[in-house]
Coordinates of C-alpha atoms and ligand atoms in Angstrom, one line a residue:
M1 CA 37.2 -115.7 103.8
T2 CA 35.1 -117.4 106.5
Q3 CA 33.1 -115.1 108.7
I4 CA 31.1 -116.4 111.7
K5 CA 28.6 -114.3 113.4
T6 CA 27.5 -115.0 117.0
D7 CA 26.1 -113.3 120.0
F8 CA 28.7 -114.6 122.5
L9 CA 32.2 -115.5 121.5
I10 CA 34.0 -117.5 124.3
I11 CA 37.7 -118.1 124.0
G12 CA 38.8 -120.9 126.3
S13 CA 37.2 -124.1 127.6
G14 CA 38.1 -124.3 131.2
I15 CA 35.7 -124.0 134.1
A16 CA 35.2 -120.3 133.5
G17 CA 34.4 -120.4 129.8
L18 CA 32.3 -123.5 130.0
T19 CA 30.2 -122.2 132.9
F20 CA 29.7 -118.9 131.2
A21 CA 28.6 -120.7 128.0
L22 CA 26.0 -122.7 129.8
K23 CA 24.6 -119.7 131.6
V24 CA 24.3 -117.4 128.5
A25 CA 23.2 -120.0 126.0
E26 CA 19.6 -119.6 126.7
F27 CA 19.8 -115.9 125.6
G28 CA 21.7 -116.1 122.4
H29 CA 24.0 -118.2 120.1
V30 CA 27.3 -119.1 121.6
A31 CA 30.6 -119.9 119.7
L32 CA 33.1 -121.5 122.0
V33 CA 36.6 -121.5 120.6
T34 CA 39.4 -123.6 122.1
K35 CA 42.9 -124.1 120.8
K36 CA 43.1 -127.8 121.3
G37 CA 40.6 -130.4 122.5
I38 CA 37.8 -129.2 124.8
M39 CA 39.2 -131.0 127.8
D40 CA 42.7 -129.4 127.3
S41 CA 42.6 -126.8 130.0
N42 CA 44.2 -125.8 133.3
T43 CA 41.0 -126.8 135.0
S44 CA 41.3 -130.4 134.0
Q45 CA 44.7 -130.5 135.9
A46 CA 43.4 -129.0 139.1
Q47 CA 44.0 -131.4 141.9
G48 CA 43.3 -129.8 145.3
G49 CA 39.8 -128.5 145.0
I50 CA 37.5 -125.5 145.4
A51 CA 37.6 -123.4 148.6
S52 CA 34.2 -122.5 150.1
V53 CA 32.5 -122.3 153.4
F54 CA 30.6 -125.5 154.3
G55 CA 32.4 -126.6 157.6
E56 CA 30.6 -126.3 160.9
L57 CA 33.4 -124.4 162.5
D58 CA 33.9 -122.2 159.4
S59 CA 32.4 -118.8 158.5
F60 CA 32.4 -116.3 155.7
D61 CA 34.4 -114.0 157.9
L62 CA 37.2 -116.6 158.4
H63 CA 37.4 -117.3 154.7
I64 CA 37.5 -113.6 154.0
Q65 CA 40.2 -113.1 156.6
D66 CA 42.4 -115.9 155.2
T67 CA 42.1 -114.6 151.7
L68 CA 43.0 -111.1 152.8
A69 CA 46.0 -112.3 154.8
S70 CA 47.3 -114.4 151.9
G71 CA 46.8 -111.4 149.5
D72 CA 49.3 -109.4 151.7
G73 CA 47.4 -106.1 151.7
L74 CA 46.4 -105.9 148.0
C75 CA 43.1 -107.7 147.8
N76 CA 40.0 -105.7 147.0
R77 CA 37.8 -106.4 150.1
D78 CA 34.5 -105.9 148.3
V79 CA 35.5 -108.5 145.7
V80 CA 36.7 -111.0 148.4
E81 CA 33.4 -110.7 150.3
M82 CA 31.4 -111.1 147.1
V83 CA 33.3 -114.2 146.0
V84 CA 33.3 -115.9 149.4
K85 CA 29.6 -115.3 150.0
N86 CA 28.6 -116.5 146.6
G87 CA 30.8 -119.6 146.8
P88 CA 28.5 -122.2 148.3
G89 CA 25.7 -121.4 145.9
R90 CA 27.9 -121.8 142.9
I91 CA 29.2 -125.2 144.2
R92 CA 25.6 -126.4 144.8
E93 CA 25.0 -125.5 141.1
L94 CA 27.8 -127.8 140.1
I95 CA 26.4 -130.6 142.3
D96 CA 23.0 -130.1 140.6
L97 CA 24.7 -130.4 137.2
G98 CA 26.0 -133.8 138.3
V99 CA 29.5 -133.1 139.7
H100 CA 30.4 -135.7 142.4
F101 CA 32.5 -134.3 145.2
N102 CA 33.8 -136.5 148.0
L103 CA 31.4 -136.9 150.9
K104 CA 32.2 -137.6 154.5
D105 CA 30.3 -140.9 154.2
K106 CA 30.3 -142.2 150.6
K107 CA 26.8 -143.6 151.1
L108 CA 25.4 -140.1 151.5
S109 CA 25.6 -139.2 147.8
D110 CA 21.8 -139.3 147.5
S111 CA 21.2 -137.4 150.7
E112 CA 18.7 -134.5 150.4
S113 CA 21.3 -131.9 151.4
P114 CA 24.6 -133.3 150.4
D115 CA 26.5 -130.1 150.9
S116 CA 26.3 -130.5 154.7
E117 CA 28.1 -133.8 154.2
L118 CA 30.9 -132.7 151.9
D119 CA 34.3 -134.0 152.8
L120 CA 36.5 -130.9 153.3
G121 CA 40.3 -130.8 152.9
R122 CA 42.7 -128.2 154.1
E123 CA 45.5 -126.3 152.3
G124 CA 48.1 -123.7 153.1
G125 CA 46.9 -120.4 154.5
H126 CA 43.4 -121.7 155.4
S127 CA 42.5 -121.6 159.1
Q128 CA 39.7 -124.2 158.5
K129 CA 39.0 -127.2 156.5
R130 CA 37.1 -125.8 153.4
I131 CA 38.4 -127.5 150.3
V132 CA 35.6 -129.2 148.4
H133 CA 37.2 -131.9 146.3
A134 CA 36.8 -135.0 144.1
H135 CA 39.6 -137.2 145.4
D136 CA 42.8 -135.6 144.0
M137 CA 41.3 -134.9 140.5
T138 CA 38.7 -132.2 141.3
G139 CA 39.3 -130.3 138.1
R140 CA 38.9 -133.3 135.8
E141 CA 35.5 -134.2 137.5
V142 CA 34.2 -130.6 137.1
E143 CA 35.4 -130.2 133.6
K144 CA 34.0 -133.6 132.5
V145 CA 30.5 -132.7 133.7
L146 CA 30.6 -129.2 132.2
V147 CA 31.8 -130.5 128.9
D148 CA 29.0 -133.0 128.8
H149 CA 26.4 -130.3 129.3
V150 CA 28.1 -128.0 126.7
K151 CA 28.2 -130.8 124.1
N152 CA 24.5 -131.5 124.6
N153 CA 23.5 -127.8 124.3
D154 CA 22.5 -127.1 120.7
R155 CA 22.8 -123.3 121.2
I156 CA 26.5 -123.7 121.7
T157 CA 28.8 -124.4 118.7
L158 CA 32.1 -125.8 119.6
F159 CA 35.2 -124.9 117.6
E160 CA 38.0 -127.2 118.8
N161 CA 41.5 -126.8 117.4
H162 CA 40.8 -123.2 116.8
M163 CA 43.4 -120.8 118.1
A164 CA 42.5 -117.1 118.6
I165 CA 45.2 -114.8 117.2
D166 CA 44.0 -111.4 118.1
L167 CA 40.8 -109.6 119.2
I168 CA 39.1 -107.4 116.7
T169 CA 38.1 -103.9 117.7
I170 CA 36.3 -101.3 115.6
S171 CA 39.7 -99.6 115.0
T172 CA 41.3 -102.8 113.7
R173 CA 42.6 -101.8 110.3
M174 CA 45.9 -102.9 109.1
K175 CA 47.3 -106.1 107.8
R176 CA 47.2 -109.1 110.1
G177 CA 44.9 -107.7 112.7
I178 CA 47.2 -105.0 114.0
I179 CA 45.1 -102.6 116.1
T180 CA 46.0 -98.9 115.6
T181 CA 43.9 -96.7 117.9
T182 CA 41.6 -97.0 120.8
H183 CA 39.5 -93.9 120.8
E184 CA 35.9 -94.9 121.5
D185 CA 36.9 -98.4 120.8
Y186 CA 35.1 -101.6 121.5
C187 CA 35.7 -105.3 120.9
C188 CA 33.7 -107.0 118.2
G189 CA 35.2 -110.5 117.9
A190 CA 38.5 -112.2 117.1
Y191 CA 40.6 -113.6 114.3
V192 CA 41.0 -117.3 114.8
L193 CA 43.3 -119.8 113.2
D194 CA 41.7 -123.1 112.2
R195 CA 44.6 -125.5 113.0
E196 CA 43.2 -128.2 110.7
T197 CA 42.9 -126.1 107.5
S198 CA 45.4 -123.3 108.5
H199 CA 42.8 -120.8 107.5
V200 CA 42.1 -117.7 109.6
K201 CA 38.4 -117.2 110.3
T202 CA 36.8 -113.9 111.4
F203 CA 34.5 -114.3 114.4
C204 CA 32.1 -111.4 114.8
A205 CA 30.5 -111.2 118.2
K206 CA 28.3 -108.9 120.3
I207 CA 30.1 -110.0 123.4
T208 CA 33.6 -111.5 123.6
L209 CA 34.8 -113.4 126.6
L210 CA 38.5 -114.2 127.3
A211 CA 38.8 -117.3 129.5
T212 CA 42.1 -118.7 128.3
G213 CA 43.6 -119.5 131.7
G214 CA 47.1 -118.7 132.8
A215 CA 50.6 -118.4 131.5
G216 CA 52.9 -120.9 133.3
K217 CA 54.7 -121.6 130.0
V218 CA 56.4 -118.2 130.3
Y219 CA 58.6 -120.1 132.8
L220 CA 61.0 -123.0 132.2
Y221 CA 59.5 -125.0 135.0
T222 CA 55.8 -125.0 135.5
S223 CA 52.9 -127.1 136.8
N224 CA 50.8 -125.9 133.9
P225 CA 49.9 -127.8 130.8
D226 CA 51.3 -126.8 127.4
I227 CA 48.3 -124.7 126.5
A228 CA 49.1 -122.1 129.3
T229 CA 50.7 -119.5 127.1
G230 CA 48.9 -116.4 128.4
D231 CA 46.9 -116.0 125.2
G232 CA 44.0 -114.0 126.7
I233 CA 46.3 -111.6 128.6
A234 CA 48.4 -110.9 125.6
M235 CA 45.4 -110.5 123.2
G236 CA 43.5 -108.3 125.7
Y237 CA 46.6 -106.0 126.2
R238 CA 47.3 -105.7 122.5
A239 CA 43.7 -104.7 121.9
G240 CA 43.9 -101.9 124.5
A241 CA 42.5 -103.5 127.7
T242 CA 44.2 -102.6 131.0
V243 CA 46.2 -105.3 132.7
A244 CA 47.2 -105.3 136.4
N245 CA 49.5 -107.0 138.9
L246 CA 51.4 -109.2 136.6
E247 CA 54.5 -109.3 138.9
F248 CA 52.5 -111.6 141.2
V249 CA 53.3 -115.0 139.7
Q250 CA 52.6 -117.8 142.1
F251 CA 55.1 -120.6 142.3
H252 CA 53.7 -123.8 143.6
P253 CA 56.1 -125.2 146.2
T254 CA 55.8 -128.9 145.3
C255 CA 56.1 -130.2 141.8
L256 CA 57.6 -133.7 141.4
F257 CA 61.3 -133.6 140.8
H258 CA 62.1 -136.2 138.2
P259 CA 63.6 -135.8 134.7
D260 CA 60.5 -137.5 133.0
A261 CA 57.8 -135.9 135.2
K262 CA 56.8 -133.0 133.0
N263 CA 54.7 -130.5 135.0
F264 CA 53.6 -132.9 137.6
L265 CA 52.1 -131.2 140.6
I266 CA 52.0 -132.7 144.0
S267 CA 48.9 -131.2 145.5
E268 CA 49.1 -129.0 148.6
A269 CA 46.3 -131.1 149.9
L270 CA 49.0 -133.6 151.0
R271 CA 50.4 -131.0 153.4
G272 CA 46.8 -130.4 154.4
E273 CA 46.6 -134.0 155.5
G274 CA 49.9 -133.9 157.4
A275 CA 52.7 -134.2 154.9
I276 CA 55.9 -132.5 156.0
L277 CA 58.7 -130.9 153.9
L278 CA 62.2 -132.2 154.6
D279 CA 65.6 -130.8 153.5
S280 CA 68.2 -133.0 151.8
S281 CA 69.4 -134.4 155.1
G282 CA 65.9 -135.4 156.1
S283 CA 65.2 -132.6 158.6
P284 CA 61.9 -130.6 158.6
F285 CA 62.7 -126.9 157.9
M286 CA 59.4 -124.9 157.7
E287 CA 59.4 -124.0 161.4
K288 CA 62.3 -121.7 160.6
Y289 CA 60.2 -119.7 158.2
D290 CA 56.7 -119.4 159.5
T291 CA 54.6 -120.3 162.6
Q292 CA 52.1 -122.1 160.3
K293 CA 55.1 -124.3 159.2
D294 CA 54.2 -126.5 156.3
L295 CA 50.8 -124.9 156.0
A296 CA 52.1 -121.4 155.6
C297 CA 50.9 -119.4 152.5
R298 CA 52.4 -120.5 149.2
D299 CA 54.7 -117.5 148.7
V300 CA 56.4 -118.2 152.0
V301 CA 56.8 -122.0 151.4
A302 CA 58.1 -121.5 147.8
R303 CA 60.6 -118.9 149.0
A304 CA 61.7 -121.1 151.9
I305 CA 62.4 -124.0 149.6
D306 CA 64.3 -121.7 147.2
T307 CA 66.4 -120.6 150.1
E308 CA 67.1 -124.2 151.3
L309 CA 68.0 -125.3 147.8
K310 CA 70.4 -122.3 147.3
K311 CA 72.0 -123.0 150.8
S312 CA 72.5 -126.7 150.3
G313 CA 73.1 -126.9 146.5
A314 CA 70.7 -129.9 146.5
D315 CA 68.4 -130.5 143.5
S316 CA 65.2 -130.8 145.5
V317 CA 63.7 -131.0 148.9
F318 CA 61.4 -133.8 150.0
L319 CA 57.7 -134.2 150.9
D320 CA 56.9 -136.9 153.4
I321 CA 53.4 -138.3 154.0
S322 CA 54.5 -141.8 154.9
N323 CA 53.6 -141.1 158.5
K324 CA 50.0 -141.6 157.5
N325 CA 48.1 -144.8 157.1
S326 CA 48.8 -146.2 153.6
D327 CA 45.1 -147.2 152.9
F328 CA 44.1 -143.6 153.7
I329 CA 46.8 -142.2 151.3
K330 CA 45.6 -144.5 148.5
E331 CA 42.0 -143.6 149.0
R332 CA 42.5 -139.9 149.4
F333 CA 45.1 -139.4 146.7
P334 CA 44.6 -142.3 144.2
N335 CA 45.9 -140.4 141.2
L336 CA 49.0 -139.0 142.9
Y337 CA 49.8 -142.3 144.5
K338 CA 49.7 -144.1 141.1
K339 CA 51.5 -141.4 139.2
C340 CA 54.3 -141.3 141.7
L341 CA 54.7 -145.1 141.6
T342 CA 55.2 -144.9 137.8
F343 CA 58.2 -142.6 138.5
G344 CA 59.5 -145.1 141.1
F345 CA 58.3 -143.4 144.3
D346 CA 55.9 -145.1 146.8
M347 CA 54.6 -142.2 148.8
T348 CA 53.1 -144.5 151.4
Q349 CA 56.7 -145.6 152.3
E350 CA 59.1 -142.8 151.4
P351 CA 59.5 -139.0 151.0
I352 CA 59.2 -137.8 147.4
P353 CA 61.5 -135.2 145.8
V354 CA 59.8 -131.9 145.0
V355 CA 60.7 -128.4 143.7
P356 CA 58.7 -125.2 143.2
A357 CA 57.4 -124.3 139.7
A358 CA 55.4 -121.5 138.1
H359 CA 51.7 -122.3 138.8
Y360 CA 49.3 -119.3 138.7
M361 CA 49.1 -115.7 137.5
C362 CA 47.5 -113.5 140.2
G363 CA 47.5 -110.6 137.8
G364 CA 45.8 -110.4 134.4
I365 CA 43.3 -108.3 132.6
A366 CA 41.8 -105.8 135.0
T367 CA 38.0 -106.3 135.4
D368 CA 35.2 -105.0 137.5
M369 CA 32.9 -107.1 139.7
F370 CA 31.1 -108.4 136.6
G371 CA 34.1 -109.5 134.7
R372 CA 34.0 -106.4 132.4
T373 CA 37.3 -105.1 131.1
D374 CA 37.7 -101.4 130.2
L375 CA 37.5 -102.3 126.5
H376 CA 33.8 -102.2 125.9
R377 CA 32.1 -105.5 125.1
L378 CA 35.1 -107.5 126.2
Y379 CA 34.9 -109.6 129.3
A380 CA 37.6 -111.6 131.0
I381 CA 37.2 -114.2 133.8
G382 CA 39.2 -117.0 135.4
E383 CA 43.0 -116.9 135.6
T384 CA 43.1 -114.5 132.6
A385 CA 41.6 -111.8 134.7
C386 CA 42.7 -109.7 137.6
T387 CA 39.6 -109.2 139.7
G388 CA 41.1 -108.0 143.0
L389 CA 40.4 -111.3 144.8
H390 CA 44.0 -112.6 145.0
G391 CA 46.0 -109.5 145.7
A392 CA 49.7 -110.2 146.0
N393 CA 49.3 -114.0 146.6
R394 CA 46.3 -116.2 145.8
L395 CA 45.0 -118.3 148.7
A396 CA 45.1 -122.0 147.7
S397 CA 42.0 -123.3 145.9
N398 CA 40.5 -119.8 145.6
S399 CA 40.9 -119.9 141.8
L400 CA 38.1 -122.3 140.8
I401 CA 35.7 -120.6 143.2
E402 CA 36.6 -117.2 141.6
A403 CA 36.0 -118.7 138.1
L404 CA 32.6 -120.0 139.2
V405 CA 31.4 -116.8 140.8
Y406 CA 32.7 -114.6 138.1
S407 CA 31.3 -116.7 135.3
H408 CA 27.9 -116.3 137.0
M409 CA 28.3 -112.5 137.5
A410 CA 29.6 -112.0 134.0
A411 CA 26.9 -114.1 132.4
Q412 CA 24.2 -112.0 134.1
Q413 CA 25.8 -108.8 133.0
A414 CA 26.5 -110.0 129.5
V415 CA 22.9 -111.1 129.0
K416 CA 21.7 -107.6 130.2
D417 CA 24.1 -106.1 127.7
I418 CA 22.7 -108.2 124.9
K419 CA 19.2 -107.3 125.8
T420 CA 19.7 -103.5 126.2
S421 CA 22.4 -102.5 123.7
D422 CA 22.0 -101.6 120.1
F423 CA 24.5 -103.6 118.0
T424 CA 23.2 -102.6 114.6
A425 CA 25.8 -100.0 114.0
T426 CA 28.8 -102.4 114.4
P427 CA 30.7 -102.3 111.1
D428 CA 31.9 -105.6 109.6
P429 CA 35.6 -106.1 110.6
P430 CA 38.2 -106.2 107.9
P431 CA 39.0 -109.7 106.8
W432 CA 42.3 -111.2 107.8
D433 CA 45.0 -110.0 105.4
E434 CA 48.1 -112.0 104.7
V435 CA 49.1 -110.3 101.5
G436 CA 52.9 -110.4 101.1
T437 CA 53.5 -113.1 103.6
T438 CA 55.1 -116.5 102.9
D439 CA 55.6 -119.7 104.7
S440 CA 58.5 -119.4 107.2
D441 CA 62.0 -120.4 106.2
E442 CA 63.3 -119.9 109.7
V443 CA 61.2 -121.8 112.2
I444 CA 64.3 -122.1 114.3
M445 CA 63.7 -118.4 115.4
V446 CA 60.5 -119.6 117.1
S447 CA 62.1 -122.4 119.1
Q448 CA 65.2 -120.4 120.0
N449 CA 63.2 -117.5 121.3
W450 CA 60.7 -119.7 123.1
D451 CA 63.5 -121.5 125.0
E452 CA 65.4 -118.3 125.7
I453 CA 62.4 -116.5 127.2
R454 CA 61.4 -119.4 129.5
R455 CA 65.0 -119.7 130.8
F456 CA 65.7 -116.1 131.5
M457 CA 62.2 -115.6 133.0
W458 CA 63.0 -118.5 135.4
N459 CA 66.5 -117.2 136.3
Y460 CA 65.9 -113.5 136.4
V461 CA 62.2 -113.0 137.1
G462 CA 61.5 -116.1 139.3
I463 CA 60.9 -116.6 143.0
V464 CA 63.6 -114.1 144.1
R465 CA 64.3 -111.1 141.9
S466 CA 66.8 -108.3 142.0
N467 CA 67.1 -105.0 140.1
K468 CA 70.0 -106.3 138.1
R469 CA 68.2 -109.5 137.1
L470 CA 65.1 -107.5 136.1
E471 CA 67.3 -105.1 134.0
R472 CA 68.9 -108.1 132.2
A473 CA 65.5 -109.6 131.5
Q474 CA 64.3 -106.3 130.2
R475 CA 67.2 -106.0 127.7
R476 CA 66.6 -109.5 126.4
I477 CA 62.9 -109.2 126.0
E478 CA 63.3 -106.0 124.0
I479 CA 65.6 -107.8 121.5
I480 CA 63.3 -110.8 121.2
Q481 CA 60.2 -108.7 120.8
K482 CA 61.8 -106.9 117.9
E483 CA 62.6 -110.2 116.2
I484 CA 59.1 -111.5 116.7
R485 CA 57.5 -108.3 115.3
E486 CA 59.6 -108.5 112.1
Y487 CA 58.9 -112.2 111.7
Y488 CA 55.2 -111.7 112.4
W489 CA 54.9 -109.3 109.5
D490 CA 56.8 -111.5 107.0
F491 CA 55.5 -115.0 107.5
R492 CA 52.2 -116.8 107.7
V493 CA 50.9 -117.3 111.2
S494 CA 51.4 -120.8 112.8
P495 CA 50.3 -122.0 116.2
D496 CA 53.9 -121.9 117.5
L497 CA 54.3 -118.3 116.3
I498 CA 51.0 -117.3 117.9
E499 CA 52.1 -118.8 121.2
L500 CA 55.6 -117.4 121.1
R501 CA 54.2 -113.9 120.4
N502 CA 51.9 -114.3 123.4
I503 CA 54.5 -115.7 125.9
A504 CA 56.8 -112.9 124.8
M505 CA 54.1 -110.3 125.4
V506 CA 53.2 -111.7 128.9
A507 CA 56.9 -111.9 129.8
E508 CA 57.4 -108.3 128.9
L509 CA 54.4 -107.3 131.0
I510 CA 55.6 -109.4 134.0
I511 CA 59.1 -107.8 133.7
K512 CA 57.6 -104.3 133.5
C513 CA 55.3 -104.8 136.5
A514 CA 58.1 -106.4 138.5
G515 CA 60.5 -103.5 137.7
Y516 CA 57.9 -100.9 138.6
R517 CA 57.1 -102.2 142.1
K518 CA 59.9 -101.0 144.5
E519 CA 59.1 -103.2 147.5
S520 CA 58.7 -106.9 148.3
R521 CA 55.1 -108.1 148.9
G522 CA 53.4 -111.4 148.5
L523 CA 54.8 -113.3 145.5
H524 CA 57.0 -110.4 144.4
H525 CA 60.3 -110.5 146.2
N526 CA 63.1 -108.2 145.1
I527 CA 66.3 -108.3 147.2
G528 CA 66.9 -104.7 146.4
Y529 CA 63.7 -103.7 148.3
P530 CA 63.3 -106.6 150.8
Y531 CA 60.4 -105.0 152.8
R532 CA 56.7 -104.3 152.2
D533 CA 56.1 -100.6 151.9
D534 CA 52.5 -99.8 152.5
M535 CA 53.0 -96.0 152.4
H536 CA 54.0 -96.1 148.7
W537 CA 53.0 -99.4 147.2
Q538 CA 49.7 -100.5 148.6
K539 CA 48.3 -100.3 145.2
D540 CA 47.8 -102.3 142.0
T541 CA 50.4 -102.1 139.2
I542 CA 48.5 -101.0 136.2
L543 CA 49.6 -101.2 132.5
R544 CA 47.8 -100.0 129.4
R545 CA 49.2 -100.1 125.9
S546 CA 50.1 -96.8 124.5
F547 CA 48.9 -96.5 120.9
M548 CA 51.0 -93.3 120.3
G549 CA 53.7 -93.3 117.7
Ligands
SIN601 C1 47.0 -127.9 144.6 O1 46.3 -128.9 144.6 O2 48.0 -127.9 145.4 C2 46.7 -126.8 143.7 C3 45.5 -126.1 144.2 C4 45.6 -124.6 143.8 O3 46.4 -124.2 143.1 O4 44.8 -123.9 144.3

């Protein structure tokens, strides 16, 4: 049995986990666990950029107002103010670490105050230009620089191809990490599968951070990479942490529609630069749905496309930026331009076919302003968390800024915890127990249930929901969860089984939250309750696992 003791255990290697690691490393040993390679994260795929106030015509108040409007009455105003006001400072830290963002005049990269010269893009729901970006590959640039720093920090030990299975709390007792009670509980690490050796290692930590990103893979069509299986949300919930607002799944309006284009997002920044959505007969349609037309908030645009597709029976709508100068398009969107060409579309000359796809979880593990969950010693930041910033619909490009601000707040608090708490009484967790399990003889169960969940979530718990559809989804997830539980007890864990168990858990939580909210608001639209109802529902949807029975 391998046991690894560390001060800080970080699960996930996107912008949130990496930034937190760099900030706490000076104060203790860090173990950073990531289930594939270190660059495999949602962050690496982020195209648009990071929203923050740098523009001459912009102000904190305007960014706060835009975030609150997009959140449709459910944002926590204190959190919004804190994130918006801390944003520019966190972006300057990235510039100091060596991240190159686009500047208005490329020659200015050595200027003494480069932030006044940042080139700012615009996206849906923003009243001002405020998207700091590195061409159309912002996430990759940020991730690359953070990874370099992490790899060169000898206080951070990196565990690639290590997949967390479950958190360990002091009440973890039974076989295979199953947690039984939560009284006076706290988190003390995680069981982690080493994918290369197939051994399960026990990580014992004073502080554990979940930064595993989102859960787009719960849906059949998603802009997310394959790693986005909601691992942190599922593990946190199973261990007893409260989750919130999981009905608010954001569908990005524009993913490339092409049979070979797996998860390929067409950034909202295109619409920010003047691209227009067209229906299958080539007519613009967004003016029918919102006064902000193509730059309306994402929930509105995704629903509008869904309506147009259902009306016309067409496979896709189209996004047209060919009205812009082609040199400008190639310079501003080099990656998108090249990628689209490989699929046979020249975006400088013709509209490209697009459809909505699951993109971002606005809900997650509920945290306070410092990223603390209600399970002691467990933190959650980034897409895994529900901080109160996004409310019922995240404003475009507010996710990376949230991850940066919260990794800073959480790191400061976690360092305080390490310095002031007494960890000597923490008992050693029980080793991973796989007595009585064998290698699976029915791997087909995993792929069958995986496909089934993603398809019924898309059809029944997608952009537009109804009570009937939610009930159908509820019945199906109950059957699948039962099968997974039985299987989990009998067979050795594998990466596919771990991910299936997690997407099933997150699907169940989304269905529960969606069924609970009897109104339509932001990203949650139920035709049975088509209106927003502030009197009864201006509140978060909260779920906590019951350990009774
Ligand atoms: C995009 O580039 O459209 C995605 C940005 C985001 O999700 O905030």
